[in-house]
Amino acid sequence: MLYRFLSLLLLVALGGSATGLAQADTLTLNLRDAEIQTLIDLVAEETGTNFIVDPRVRGRVSVVSGRPVARSELYDLFLGVLKVYGFAAVPSEAATKIVPDVQAKQGDVPNLFAHERLREDEIVTHVIQTEHVSAAQLVPILRPLVPQGGHLAAATETNALLVSDTAGNVRRIRELVARIDQPAVEGFEVIELRHANARRLAEQLRELETGAGADGQMPRARLRVLADERANAIILAGDPERRLRLRALVSQLDSPVAAGNTQVHYLRYAQAEDVVEVLRGIAESRQTAETGGDPRGQREGAVRIQAHQSTNAVVIFGAPEHTRDYADVIEKLDIRRAQVLVEAVIAEVSSERARELGVQWAAGSPSSGVGLINFDRQGRGLLQLGAGIEAWLGGSVASPPNPGDGLSLGGIGSIGSTQIAVLISALQGDTASNILSTPSLLTLDNEEAEIVVGQNVPFVVGRSLEDSGQAFDTIRREDIGVKLRVRPQINEGDAIRLEIEQEVSQIAPKGDAADLVTNTRTLRTHVMVDDGEMLVLGGLISESRVETRDQIPGLGDIPGLGRLFRYDSDNTEKRNLMVFLYPRIVRTGMAGAELTSEKYSFIRQQQLREAQRGGRAFAGDTPVMADWEQLTYLPPPFSEVHRGADPGPAADRP
C-alpha cells in the first residue's frame, strides 16, 4: 500500500491523477504527460501481472478516461497504449515482457494456435498453411495489411506463411487466406459473396481490369468478370495468377457494412408512387411467406415503405436483414426508359361521278283528259315542279321551286285544244379528293399517347319543347379530323409491339340528312414492327357503280326515239385509303436531339421557301425561326450590354 501511495503522489506531482471509484470492479484512469513506468506499475498492481520492462522502454504517456473502465478491460487498454507509443507486451509463462515493437517479434512470441484467447493487441507469431495457392504469391497481396513493425514471409519448401503481428491482425489475415486458398477450376472459378452485391462488385472489378497499364496500353490477357445475381456470386475466368489477385481483393471488399434501419433512395427516372406500390407488394408477400400468416411475426418483421413526392424518393424503414434486397429492386426499376416516335402516313384518294339525262311529258285538254310521264328524282319530277310554279305564281309561296342541279329545260305548247308540256333534265358531276396527313407523336415505352388534329363540331342529339312553345336543342360536340392513339412496347432487341387506334373523319355534304353527315374511317389493331421499318396497317378500297333507268314500257326501248320516254342516271364512286406506320426508337438524349433538329430544320426550310416565294417586298414580314445552332447559345451578359461592348458573333460565345 505504501508503494501505491507513493505512486499516486508521483502522478499528482507530474500533473496526472488516477482515482478509483467506489465500485470495486471499475476504475477511472487519467494520466497527463506521465512516465510510462508509472502506468506499468499501476497496471501491474491492479491486474496482478508480472512485467519485465526492457531498459529501452521510456517516455511519457497521456491517457484520458471519459468513463469508468472495468478492471477486466484495463489490460486491453494498457496494450492499446503500448501499441500507440511503439511498444509491445510479449507474454510468457513467468512474466510478460515489455519491449519495443520492432524487437517484439524476435523474442519468445506465443503462437496463435496455442493461445487462441490472446488479446487483440498482443504480439503473436502464427504459421498459415496453404494448400491450393502458392504462399509466395500471397506475400505481395497481403503485405499492405501488415504494419511496418510486423513480419510476413513465405516458406516455399512447406508452402506456408509466417506472420508476426498483433493477435487481431493475424486472425484477420488468417481469415482472408482461408477464403483465398480455395481450389480453382481450370479456366474459371466462382466466389460466393456474403455481404457485398455481386453486380456492383463485378462492375468495380471490370473497371480495375480494363484500366490502362503503365505504358498507356490495355492489358493483353484480359480477365472476364461476371456476376451471378441469383446466387450473389462472382465468376472469374482467365489467367490463374490474375484470378488469385482478384480473389484476394474480393475477400477484402466482401465485408459487412453497418447500416441504420432507415434508407432513402432518390429516384432519377421512375415515379416514387409506382415503385412504392411494387415494393409494398413484395414486402407483404415476403412477410406472409416467412411468418406463415402469423400477425405477431408480421409486426416484428414489418417493413414500412413510403413515397416522398417532393424529392421523388422512396423511404424504407425496417431491419437491415429484411430490407437488404430492396435497393437492388429499386435500382433495376429506376432506369431511363426508351421512347418511341411514331409517324403515321394516311393517304386517301376518292372520286365520284354522276350523270343524269331524262325527258318528262304532260298533255291534256278539257275534253280529252290529262296524260303525264313523271320521273320523280329527288323532287325533280314534272308534277312537283309544276305544282311549285303554280303555287309561286298564285302567291302561296315566296320563292319559286328549285329545279335541282344541272340543266333543266321546259316548254308548253298547244295542238288544237290539247296542251303539251315537256321537261328535259341533264346533269354531269365529277368530284375528286386527295387527302394526305402525317400525324406523329413521341411517347415513353409502354405509355399511351394520343394526338387529335381537326375540328370540334356540334351535333344535335335531342330536342325538347317547353310549355311556352320554345324549342331547345341538345348539342353534343365531337372531334372531327385525324386521331392517332398508340401504346408502344419495346421488346427484346429492336422489335416494337404497337397498340394502335387510327381514325380519319370529315364532314360530308349534308344532302337530305337532318343534321351534319361525317365520313369516318377507323382502324384498330396490334402489330409488331422493327425499329426504323415502315409497315402498312391496312387499306380500304371501295368502288361502287349504280345505273338507274326509268322508262315507259315499250316506248323507252325504241332506238333513238326511246330517249324521249326514259330517265337515265349513272353514279360511280371510288375510295382508296392506305395507312402506313413508321416507328423509331429513341434511347438516348442525343438521338432525341437529332430528331428534334430534323423536324425543326424542316419547318424552317418551309418558312424560308415561303419568304422567297413572296418576293423581296414580303421577305421581311414572313416569320422565320432562328437557325438551330443559334438556339444553344445564351444571350450576352448584362455587363457587356451595359458597357456597350460588342459581344461578338453568337458562334464565338460559349
Short mmCIF file of N, CA and C in Angstrom, two decimals, residues 78 203 364 499 507 581 637:
data_model
loop_
_atom_site.label_atom_id
_atom_site.label_comp_id
_atom_site.label_asym_id
_atom_site.label_seq_id
_atom_site.Cartn_x
_atom_site.Cartn_y
_atom_site.Cartn_z
N PHE A 78 -4.32 -1.04 -21.60
CA PHE A 78 -2.87 -0.92 -21.43
C PHE A 78 -2.13 -1.37 -22.69
N GLU A 203 -18.87 -4.73 -61.46
CA GLU A 203 -18.59 -3.51 -62.22
C GLU A 203 -17.29 -2.85 -61.75
N GLY A 364 -102.83 17.45 -122.03
CA GLY A 364 -104.19 17.41 -121.52
C GLY A 364 -105.06 18.46 -122.17
N GLU A 499 -50.00 -0.97 -80.03
CA GLU A 499 -51.46 -0.97 -79.96
C GLU A 499 -51.92 0.35 -80.58
N ILE A 507 -66.36 16.05 -92.60
CA ILE A 507 -67.76 16.41 -92.80
C ILE A 507 -68.11 16.24 -94.27
N LEU A 581 -47.23 3.04 -91.25
CA LEU A 581 -46.68 3.32 -89.92
C LEU A 581 -45.16 3.27 -89.99
N PRO A 637 -23.92 38.64 -71.68
CA PRO A 637 -24.10 39.04 -70.28
C PRO A 637 -24.55 40.50 -70.18
#
